[in-house]
Amino acid sequence: MARLTVVCMPGDGIGPIVLPEALRVLDAVGFEADYVQAEVGWECWRTRGEPLPARTLELLETWRLGLFGAATSKPMDQAESELPPELQGRGLTYYSPSVAIRQAFDLDVAIRPCRSFPGNPLNFIRRAADGSVEEPRVDVVVFRQNTEGLYSGVEWTHPPPQVRAALDTHRRMVRFRYIPSEDMALSCRIFTRPACLRIAEAAFRYADEHGYPSVTCCEKPNIVRETSGMLLAACREVQRAFPHVDLWATNIDTMTMWLTKNPEDYGVIVSGNVFGDILSDAFAGLVGGLGFAPSASIGARCAIFEPTHGSAPKYAGYEVPIVNPVAMILAGAMLLDHVGERERARRIHRAVARVVADARVRTCDMLRLRASPEVLGQGAASTREMTDAVIQAL
Ligand code: IPM
Ligand code: MN
């Protein structure tokens, strides 16, 4: 196979801490690739007013494969106030670079595995009928439509008259007829059939290839009829090509109740953008939290791999970093899987599983310690020590 080049976008906050750890693991597992560094995130905004520089987009356009650390987002007014004076008042607006990359390259399929590693003290447990404690094995993969829905960005506070007039053609607008447009905020939840079919196909193909018996479509078609209905219809259509994979449908609200009752009953889940965002965090919470949750954003010509966690800037300034690098390491393994390096990806998984099961090396989140430099004296491993343990276990 031709040697690959991976665009590395550490970003800010803890992104630049965890991303190099994933690279160490990729090296250790024998993955030979070239890496190019690209800037993204808060520093780019603060100094130049652009969170996603053109060079980064060009590199992604060229190499089509990226590792992303994390990028801070702040409310609009605060973002503006942190710009250098000469860039203020020019109408520059901050936007989330990870969302911008997803949309720029149409990375419409997000894959978010939430799998418990046995022995993780953060795993979800529940009380059984006889009072004993059970630890169900969670093995869920959320397929989140990654570019549309409420992330369409088509929104207004005070919609212009043409938009208002168009809305007023809908009979349900009667209820709002006395509300002046300036008192109205509108965020369009746009679903398109091609995107629904693509996420449904990705979910069914994955279930088929990995031996999951069913796909659960998690939306709210009883109320949000048109958009949720379109995704469910796409799932029904795609399911016909996978007769041995069942299709289940559940509503998002019910799902967030069921997932702490019987999480072991779920496997592949497919959702729109916002519900998929919520569900992937909810399931991540059952398997150790965001320190264990990787994510892939995949399009037809580019793919980005990142931890689901954010930039957590308050944990970034430590002399010895203490954040858990596992989510980023697992994101690296997802990259390997994506480029066909299945065995190397599996080795990383097995190594993480062994470190977790061995119980000797635990980052502070795993010990439920409040993050502070003191945790190192309380038995917590540093970020680097955790990676070292994974490399050792390889
Ligand atoms: C995620 C994150 C992002 C999102 C944020 C950082 C914009 O929560 O990847 O799930 O909302 O998609
Ligand atoms: Mn999220």
CSV table of C-alpha atoms and ligand atoms in Angstrom, one decimal:
chain,number,residue,atom,x,y,z
A,1,MET,CA,0.0,0.0,0.0
A,2,ALA,CA,1.2,3.5,-0.8
A,3,ARG,CA,2.5,5.3,2.3
A,4,LEU,CA,-0.2,7.5,3.8
A,5,THR,CA,0.1,11.1,5.1
A,6,VAL,CA,-2.0,12.0,8.0
A,7,VAL,CA,-2.9,15.7,8.8
A,8,CYS,CA,-2.4,16.2,12.5
A,9,MET,CA,-4.6,19.0,14.0
A,10,PRO,CA,-3.9,19.1,17.7
A,11,GLY,CA,-6.0,22.2,18.2
A,12,ASP,CA,-6.0,23.7,21.7
A,13,GLY,CA,-6.7,22.8,25.3
A,14,ILE,CA,-5.8,19.2,26.0
A,15,GLY,CA,-5.8,18.5,22.2
A,16,PRO,CA,-2.1,19.1,21.9
A,17,ILE,CA,-1.5,16.9,25.0
A,18,VAL,CA,-3.4,13.8,23.8
A,19,LEU,CA,-2.7,13.8,20.1
A,20,PRO,CA,1.1,13.1,20.3
A,21,GLU,CA,0.2,10.2,22.6
A,22,ALA,CA,-1.9,8.6,19.9
A,23,LEU,CA,1.0,9.1,17.5
A,24,ARG,CA,3.4,7.3,19.9
A,25,VAL,CA,1.0,4.4,19.9
A,26,LEU,CA,0.6,4.4,16.1
A,27,ASP,CA,4.4,4.3,15.8
A,28,ALA,CA,4.7,1.6,18.4
A,29,VAL,CA,2.2,-0.6,16.6
A,30,GLY,CA,4.4,-0.3,13.4
A,31,PHE,CA,2.1,1.9,11.4
A,32,GLU,CA,4.3,3.8,9.0
A,33,ALA,CA,2.9,7.1,7.8
A,34,ASP,CA,4.0,10.6,7.3
A,35,TYR,CA,2.5,13.3,9.5
A,36,VAL,CA,1.9,17.0,8.6
A,37,GLN,CA,1.0,19.4,11.3
A,38,ALA,CA,-1.9,21.8,10.7
A,39,GLU,CA,-3.3,24.6,12.9
A,40,VAL,CA,-6.9,24.8,14.0
A,41,GLY,CA,-8.8,26.1,17.0
A,42,TRP,CA,-8.8,28.9,19.6
A,43,GLU,CA,-5.2,30.1,19.1
A,44,CYS,CA,-5.9,30.6,15.4
A,45,TRP,CA,-9.0,32.6,16.3
A,46,ARG,CA,-7.4,34.6,19.0
A,47,THR,CA,-4.4,35.7,16.8
A,48,ARG,CA,-5.9,35.8,13.3
A,49,GLY,CA,-9.7,35.6,13.6
A,50,GLU,CA,-10.0,32.3,11.7
A,51,PRO,CA,-10.4,29.1,13.7
A,52,LEU,CA,-9.9,27.0,10.6
A,53,PRO,CA,-7.1,28.4,8.4
A,54,ALA,CA,-7.1,27.9,4.7
A,55,ARG,CA,-3.8,25.9,4.8
A,56,THR,CA,-5.4,23.3,7.1
A,57,LEU,CA,-8.3,22.9,4.6
A,58,GLU,CA,-5.8,22.6,1.7
A,59,LEU,CA,-3.8,19.9,3.6
A,60,LEU,CA,-7.0,17.9,4.3
A,61,GLU,CA,-8.0,18.3,0.6
A,62,THR,CA,-4.7,16.9,-0.4
A,63,TRP,CA,-4.2,14.1,2.2
A,64,ARG,CA,-7.8,13.2,3.0
A,65,LEU,CA,-6.9,11.7,6.4
A,66,GLY,CA,-6.8,13.6,9.6
A,67,LEU,CA,-6.3,13.3,13.4
A,68,PHE,CA,-8.0,16.0,15.4
A,69,GLY,CA,-7.3,16.7,19.1
A,70,ALA,CA,-9.8,19.3,20.3
A,71,ALA,CA,-10.8,22.9,19.8
A,72,THR,CA,-12.4,25.3,22.3
A,73,SER,CA,-15.7,27.0,21.5
A,74,LYS,CA,-16.9,30.1,23.4
A,75,PRO,CA,-20.1,32.1,23.1
A,76,MET,CA,-20.1,34.7,20.3
A,77,ASP,CA,-19.6,37.9,22.4
A,78,GLN,CA,-16.8,36.4,24.4
A,79,ALA,CA,-15.1,35.1,21.3
A,80,GLU,CA,-15.2,38.6,19.8
A,81,SER,CA,-13.8,40.2,22.9
A,82,GLU,CA,-10.7,38.0,22.8
A,83,LEU,CA,-9.7,39.0,19.3
A,84,PRO,CA,-6.8,41.5,18.9
A,85,PRO,CA,-8.2,45.1,18.8
A,86,GLU,CA,-7.5,45.5,15.1
A,87,LEU,CA,-9.7,42.5,14.3
A,88,GLN,CA,-12.6,43.5,16.5
A,89,GLY,CA,-15.8,45.0,15.0
A,90,ARG,CA,-15.1,43.5,11.6
A,91,GLY,CA,-18.0,41.1,11.8
A,92,LEU,CA,-15.7,38.0,12.2
A,93,THR,CA,-17.7,35.2,13.9
A,94,TYR,CA,-16.3,32.3,15.7
A,95,TYR,CA,-17.5,28.9,14.6
A,96,SER,CA,-16.6,25.4,15.7
A,97,PRO,CA,-13.7,24.1,13.5
A,98,SER,CA,-14.7,20.5,13.9
A,99,VAL,CA,-18.2,21.2,12.7
A,100,ALA,CA,-16.8,23.4,9.9
A,101,ILE,CA,-14.4,20.5,8.8
A,102,ARG,CA,-17.3,18.0,8.8
A,103,GLN,CA,-19.4,20.3,6.6
A,104,ALA,CA,-16.6,21.5,4.3
A,105,PHE,CA,-15.7,17.9,3.4
A,106,ASP,CA,-19.2,16.5,3.8
A,107,LEU,CA,-18.0,14.1,6.5
A,108,ASP,CA,-21.6,13.0,6.9
A,109,VAL,CA,-21.1,9.6,8.7
A,110,ALA,CA,-20.0,9.8,12.3
A,111,ILE,CA,-19.1,6.5,13.9
A,112,ARG,CA,-18.9,6.5,17.7
A,113,PRO,CA,-18.2,3.2,19.4
A,114,CYS,CA,-19.0,3.0,23.1
A,115,ARG,CA,-17.6,-0.3,24.3
A,116,SER,CA,-16.9,-1.2,27.9
A,117,PHE,CA,-13.4,-2.5,28.8
A,118,PRO,CA,-13.8,-5.2,31.5
A,119,GLY,CA,-12.3,-4.0,34.7
A,120,ASN,CA,-12.8,-0.3,34.1
A,121,PRO,CA,-13.9,1.1,37.5
A,122,LEU,CA,-16.0,3.6,35.6
A,123,ASN,CA,-18.2,1.0,33.9
A,124,PHE,CA,-21.9,1.3,34.4
A,125,ILE,CA,-23.2,-1.1,37.1
A,126,ARG,CA,-26.8,-1.8,38.2
A,127,ARG,CA,-28.5,-3.6,41.0
A,128,ALA,CA,-30.0,-7.0,40.2
A,129,ALA,CA,-33.3,-8.2,41.6
A,130,ASP,CA,-31.5,-10.1,44.3
A,131,GLY,CA,-29.6,-7.0,45.4
A,132,SER,CA,-26.3,-8.1,43.9
A,133,VAL,CA,-24.5,-5.9,41.5
A,134,GLU,CA,-24.3,-6.5,37.7
A,135,GLU,CA,-22.0,-5.0,35.2
A,136,PRO,CA,-23.6,-5.4,31.8
A,137,ARG,CA,-21.2,-5.5,28.9
A,138,VAL,CA,-21.9,-2.4,26.7
A,139,ASP,CA,-21.1,-2.8,23.0
A,140,VAL,CA,-22.8,0.0,21.2
A,141,VAL,CA,-21.8,1.9,18.0
A,142,VAL,CA,-23.7,5.1,17.4
A,143,PHE,CA,-24.0,6.2,13.7
A,144,ARG,CA,-24.7,9.9,13.8
A,145,GLN,CA,-25.6,11.9,10.8
A,146,ASN,CA,-22.9,14.4,11.0
A,147,THR,CA,-23.6,17.4,8.7
A,148,GLU,CA,-27.3,18.2,8.7
A,149,GLY,CA,-30.3,18.4,11.0
A,150,LEU,CA,-30.1,21.1,13.6
A,151,TYR,CA,-26.4,21.6,12.6
A,152,SER,CA,-27.5,22.9,9.2
A,153,GLY,CA,-26.6,26.4,10.5
A,154,VAL,CA,-29.7,27.7,8.7
A,155,GLU,CA,-31.1,29.8,11.5
A,156,TRP,CA,-32.3,33.3,12.4
A,157,THR,CA,-33.3,35.4,15.3
A,158,HIS,CA,-35.7,37.7,13.7
A,159,PRO,CA,-36.2,35.9,10.4
A,160,PRO,CA,-36.4,38.1,7.3
A,161,PRO,CA,-39.9,38.8,5.8
A,162,GLN,CA,-39.6,36.3,3.0
A,163,VAL,CA,-38.8,33.5,5.4
A,164,ARG,CA,-41.6,34.6,7.7
A,165,ALA,CA,-44.0,34.7,4.8
A,166,ALA,CA,-43.0,31.2,3.7
A,167,LEU,CA,-43.5,29.9,7.2
A,168,ASP,CA,-46.9,31.5,7.4
A,169,THR,CA,-48.1,29.3,4.5
A,170,HIS,CA,-48.0,26.4,7.0
A,171,ARG,CA,-51.3,25.9,8.9
A,172,ARG,CA,-49.5,25.3,12.2
A,173,MET,CA,-48.1,28.8,12.1
A,174,VAL,CA,-51.5,30.1,13.1
A,175,ARG,CA,-50.4,29.7,16.7
A,176,PHE,CA,-47.5,32.1,16.2
A,177,ARG,CA,-49.4,34.7,14.3
A,178,TYR,CA,-49.2,37.5,16.9
A,179,ILE,CA,-45.5,37.0,17.6
A,180,PRO,CA,-43.5,39.6,15.8
A,181,SER,CA,-40.6,38.2,13.8
A,182,GLU,CA,-38.1,40.0,16.0
A,183,ASP,CA,-39.3,37.9,18.9
A,184,MET,CA,-38.8,34.7,17.0
A,185,ALA,CA,-35.8,32.4,16.7
A,186,LEU,CA,-35.7,29.7,14.1
A,187,SER,CA,-33.2,26.9,13.7
A,188,CYS,CA,-33.9,24.7,10.7
A,189,ARG,CA,-33.7,21.0,11.2
A,190,ILE,CA,-32.9,19.9,7.6
A,191,PHE,CA,-32.7,16.3,6.7
A,192,THR,CA,-32.1,15.2,3.1
A,193,ARG,CA,-32.9,11.8,1.6
A,194,PRO,CA,-29.4,11.1,0.2
A,195,ALA,CA,-27.8,11.8,3.6
A,196,CYS,CA,-30.4,9.6,5.4
A,197,LEU,CA,-29.7,6.8,3.0
A,198,ARG,CA,-26.0,7.1,3.5
A,199,ILE,CA,-26.0,7.0,7.3
A,200,ALA,CA,-28.6,4.2,7.2
A,201,GLU,CA,-26.4,2.2,4.7
A,202,ALA,CA,-23.3,2.8,6.8
A,203,ALA,CA,-25.0,1.5,9.9
A,204,PHE,CA,-26.5,-1.6,8.3
A,205,ARG,CA,-23.2,-2.4,6.5
A,206,TYR,CA,-21.3,-2.1,9.8
A,207,ALA,CA,-23.9,-4.3,11.6
A,208,ASP,CA,-23.6,-6.9,8.9
A,209,GLU,CA,-19.8,-6.9,8.8
A,210,HIS,CA,-19.4,-7.0,12.6
A,211,GLY,CA,-22.2,-9.5,13.3
A,212,TYR,CA,-24.7,-7.3,15.1
A,213,PRO,CA,-28.2,-8.8,14.8
A,214,SER,CA,-30.0,-5.4,14.5
A,215,VAL,CA,-29.9,-1.7,13.9
A,216,THR,CA,-31.9,0.6,16.1
A,217,CYS,CA,-33.1,3.8,14.5
A,218,CYS,CA,-33.4,6.3,17.3
A,219,GLU,CA,-35.4,9.4,16.5
A,220,LYS,CA,-38.8,10.8,17.3
A,221,PRO,CA,-41.0,10.1,14.2
A,222,ASN,CA,-44.2,10.2,16.2
A,223,ILE,CA,-43.8,14.0,16.8
A,224,VAL,CA,-41.0,15.2,14.5
A,225,ARG,CA,-42.8,13.5,11.6
A,226,GLU,CA,-41.0,14.8,8.5
A,227,THR,CA,-37.4,14.7,9.5
A,228,SER,CA,-37.3,11.8,11.9
A,229,GLY,CA,-39.8,10.1,9.5
A,230,MET,CA,-37.4,10.5,6.6
A,231,LEU,CA,-34.5,8.8,8.5
A,232,LEU,CA,-36.8,6.0,9.6
A,233,ALA,CA,-38.0,5.5,6.0
A,234,ALA,CA,-34.4,5.4,4.8
A,235,CYS,CA,-33.6,2.7,7.3
A,236,ARG,CA,-36.6,0.6,6.2
A,237,GLU,CA,-35.5,1.0,2.6
A,238,VAL,CA,-31.9,0.0,3.3
A,239,GLN,CA,-32.9,-2.9,5.6
A,240,ARG,CA,-34.3,-4.7,2.6
A,241,ALA,CA,-30.8,-5.3,1.3
A,242,PHE,CA,-29.8,-6.7,4.8
A,243,PRO,CA,-32.6,-9.2,5.5
A,244,HIS,CA,-30.7,-10.9,8.3
A,245,VAL,CA,-30.2,-7.6,10.2
A,246,ASP,CA,-33.4,-6.5,12.0
A,247,LEU,CA,-34.5,-2.9,12.2
A,248,TRP,CA,-35.8,-1.6,15.5
A,249,ALA,CA,-37.1,1.9,16.1
A,250,THR,CA,-37.1,3.6,19.4
A,251,ASN,CA,-37.8,7.2,20.4
A,252,ILE,CA,-34.9,9.3,21.6
A,253,ASP,CA,-36.5,10.1,25.0
A,254,THR,CA,-37.4,6.5,25.7
A,255,MET,CA,-33.9,5.5,24.7
A,256,THR,CA,-32.2,7.7,27.2
A,257,MET,CA,-34.4,6.0,29.9
A,258,TRP,CA,-33.7,2.5,28.6
A,259,LEU,CA,-30.0,2.9,28.2
A,260,THR,CA,-29.4,2.8,31.9
A,261,LYS,CA,-31.8,-0.2,32.3
A,262,ASN,CA,-30.6,-2.5,29.6
A,263,PRO,CA,-27.7,-1.1,27.7
A,264,GLU,CA,-26.5,-4.6,26.7
A,265,ASP,CA,-29.6,-4.9,24.5
A,266,TYR,CA,-28.3,-2.3,22.0
A,267,GLY,CA,-25.7,-2.6,19.3
A,268,VAL,CA,-25.7,-0.4,16.2
A,269,ILE,CA,-27.8,2.7,16.6
A,270,VAL,CA,-28.5,5.3,13.9
A,271,SER,CA,-29.6,8.8,14.6
A,272,GLY,CA,-29.8,12.3,13.2
A,273,ASN,CA,-27.2,14.9,14.1
A,274,VAL,CA,-28.4,16.2,17.5
A,275,PHE,CA,-29.9,13.0,18.8
A,276,GLY,CA,-26.7,11.2,17.8
A,277,ASP,CA,-24.6,13.8,19.6
A,278,ILE,CA,-26.6,13.3,22.7
A,279,LEU,CA,-26.8,9.5,22.5
A,280,SER,CA,-23.1,9.1,21.9
A,281,ASP,CA,-22.3,11.1,25.1
A,282,ALA,CA,-25.0,9.2,27.0
A,283,PHE,CA,-23.5,5.8,26.0
A,284,ALA,CA,-20.0,7.0,26.6
A,285,GLY,CA,-21.0,7.7,30.1
A,286,LEU,CA,-21.7,4.0,30.6
A,287,VAL,CA,-18.3,2.9,29.4
A,288,GLY,CA,-16.0,5.2,31.3
A,289,GLY,CA,-17.0,8.7,30.1
A,290,LEU,CA,-15.4,10.8,27.4
A,291,GLY,CA,-11.9,9.6,28.3
A,292,PHE,CA,-12.9,6.3,26.5
A,293,ALA,CA,-15.0,7.6,23.6
A,294,PRO,CA,-13.4,7.9,20.1
A,295,SER,CA,-15.1,9.2,17.0
A,296,ALA,CA,-14.7,9.0,13.3
A,297,SER,CA,-16.2,11.5,10.8
A,298,ILE,CA,-16.2,9.9,7.4
A,299,GLY,CA,-17.0,11.3,4.0
A,300,ALA,CA,-16.6,10.1,0.4
A,301,ARG,CA,-13.2,11.7,0.0
A,302,CYS,CA,-11.9,12.5,3.5
A,303,ALA,CA,-12.0,11.1,7.1
A,304,ILE,CA,-11.1,12.6,10.4
A,305,PHE,CA,-10.6,10.8,13.7
A,306,GLU,CA,-10.9,12.5,17.1
A,307,PRO,CA,-11.8,11.9,20.7
A,308,THR,CA,-15.4,12.8,21.5
A,309,HIS,CA,-14.2,14.8,24.5
A,310,GLY,CA,-13.7,18.6,24.2
A,311,SER,CA,-10.6,20.7,24.8
A,312,ALA,CA,-11.0,21.0,28.6
A,313,PRO,CA,-8.7,24.0,28.7
A,314,LYS,CA,-8.6,24.0,32.5
A,315,TYR,CA,-6.7,20.7,32.5
A,316,ALA,CA,-4.3,21.9,29.8
A,317,GLY,CA,-1.8,23.9,31.8
A,318,TYR,CA,-0.4,21.2,34.1
A,319,GLU,CA,3.4,20.7,34.2
A,320,VAL,CA,2.8,17.0,34.0
A,321,PRO,CA,-0.3,16.3,32.0
A,322,ILE,CA,-2.8,14.0,33.8
A,323,VAL,CA,-5.7,13.7,31.3
A,324,ASN,CA,-6.7,10.3,30.0
A,325,PRO,CA,-5.2,9.8,26.5
A,326,VAL,CA,-7.3,6.6,25.8
A,327,ALA,CA,-10.0,8.2,23.7
A,328,MET,CA,-7.4,9.8,21.4
A,329,ILE,CA,-5.5,6.5,21.2
A,330,LEU,CA,-8.7,4.7,20.3
A,331,ALA,CA,-9.4,7.4,17.6
A,332,GLY,CA,-6.0,6.5,16.2
A,333,ALA,CA,-7.0,2.8,16.1
A,334,MET,CA,-10.2,3.8,14.2
A,335,LEU,CA,-8.0,5.5,11.7
A,336,LEU,CA,-6.1,2.3,11.2
A,337,ASP,CA,-9.3,0.4,10.8
A,338,HIS,CA,-10.4,2.9,8.2
A,339,VAL,CA,-7.3,2.5,6.1
A,340,GLY,CA,-7.5,-1.3,6.2
A,341,GLU,CA,-4.9,-1.8,9.0
A,342,ARG,CA,-7.3,-4.0,10.9
A,343,GLU,CA,-4.8,-6.2,12.7
A,344,ARG,CA,-2.9,-3.2,14.0
A,345,ALA,CA,-6.2,-1.6,15.1
A,346,ARG,CA,-7.1,-4.8,17.0
A,347,ARG,CA,-3.7,-4.9,18.7
A,348,ILE,CA,-4.3,-1.4,20.1
A,349,HIS,CA,-7.7,-2.4,21.4
A,350,ARG,CA,-6.3,-5.5,23.0
A,351,ALA,CA,-3.5,-3.4,24.6
A,352,VAL,CA,-5.9,-0.9,26.0
A,353,ALA,CA,-8.1,-3.7,27.3
A,354,ARG,CA,-5.1,-5.4,29.0
A,355,VAL,CA,-4.0,-2.1,30.7
A,356,VAL,CA,-7.6,-1.5,31.9
A,357,ALA,CA,-7.9,-5.1,33.2
A,358,ASP,CA,-4.5,-5.2,34.8
A,359,ALA,CA,-5.7,-2.3,37.1
A,360,ARG,CA,-2.1,-1.1,37.8
A,361,VAL,CA,-2.2,2.0,35.7
A,362,ARG,CA,-5.1,4.3,36.2
A,363,THR,CA,-5.6,7.9,35.1
A,364,CYS,CA,-7.3,10.2,37.6
A,365,ASP,CA,-10.7,10.0,36.0
A,366,MET,CA,-10.5,6.2,36.5
A,367,LEU,CA,-9.8,6.7,40.2
A,368,ARG,CA,-12.6,9.3,40.4
A,369,LEU,CA,-10.1,11.9,41.7
A,370,ARG,CA,-10.8,15.5,41.0
A,371,ALA,CA,-8.2,16.7,38.5
A,372,SER,CA,-5.3,18.5,40.1
A,373,PRO,CA,-1.5,18.2,40.1
A,374,GLU,CA,-1.9,16.3,43.4
A,375,VAL,CA,-3.4,13.3,41.8
A,376,LEU,CA,0.0,12.1,40.8
A,377,GLY,CA,0.8,11.7,44.4
A,378,GLN,CA,-2.5,9.8,45.0
A,379,GLY,CA,-1.7,6.9,42.7
A,380,ALA,CA,-2.9,8.3,39.4
A,381,ALA,CA,-0.9,7.8,36.3
A,382,SER,CA,0.1,10.7,34.1
A,383,THR,CA,-1.0,11.0,30.5
A,384,ARG,CA,2.4,9.8,29.4
A,385,GLU,CA,2.4,6.9,31.8
A,386,MET,CA,-0.9,5.7,30.6
A,387,THR,CA,0.3,5.7,27.0
A,388,ASP,CA,3.5,4.0,28.1
A,389,ALA,CA,1.4,1.2,29.6
A,390,VAL,CA,-0.5,0.8,26.4
A,391,ILE,CA,2.7,0.6,24.4
A,392,GLN,CA,4.1,-1.9,26.8
A,393,ALA,CA,1.0,-4.0,26.5
A,394,LEU,CA,1.3,-4.0,22.7
B,1,IPM,C1,-19.0,16.3,19.3
B,1,IPM,C2,-18.9,17.7,19.9
B,1,IPM,C3,-19.1,18.8,18.9
B,1,IPM,C4,-20.5,18.6,18.3
B,1,IPM,C5,-18.8,20.2,19.4
B,1,IPM,C6,-17.4,20.3,19.9
B,1,IPM,C7,-19.1,21.2,18.3
B,1,IPM,O1,-19.9,17.8,21.0
B,1,IPM,O2,-18.1,16.0,18.4
B,1,IPM,O3,-19.8,15.5,19.7
B,1,IPM,O4,-21.4,19.2,18.8
B,1,IPM,O5,-20.7,17.8,17.4
B,2,MN,MN,-20.9,15.9,21.4
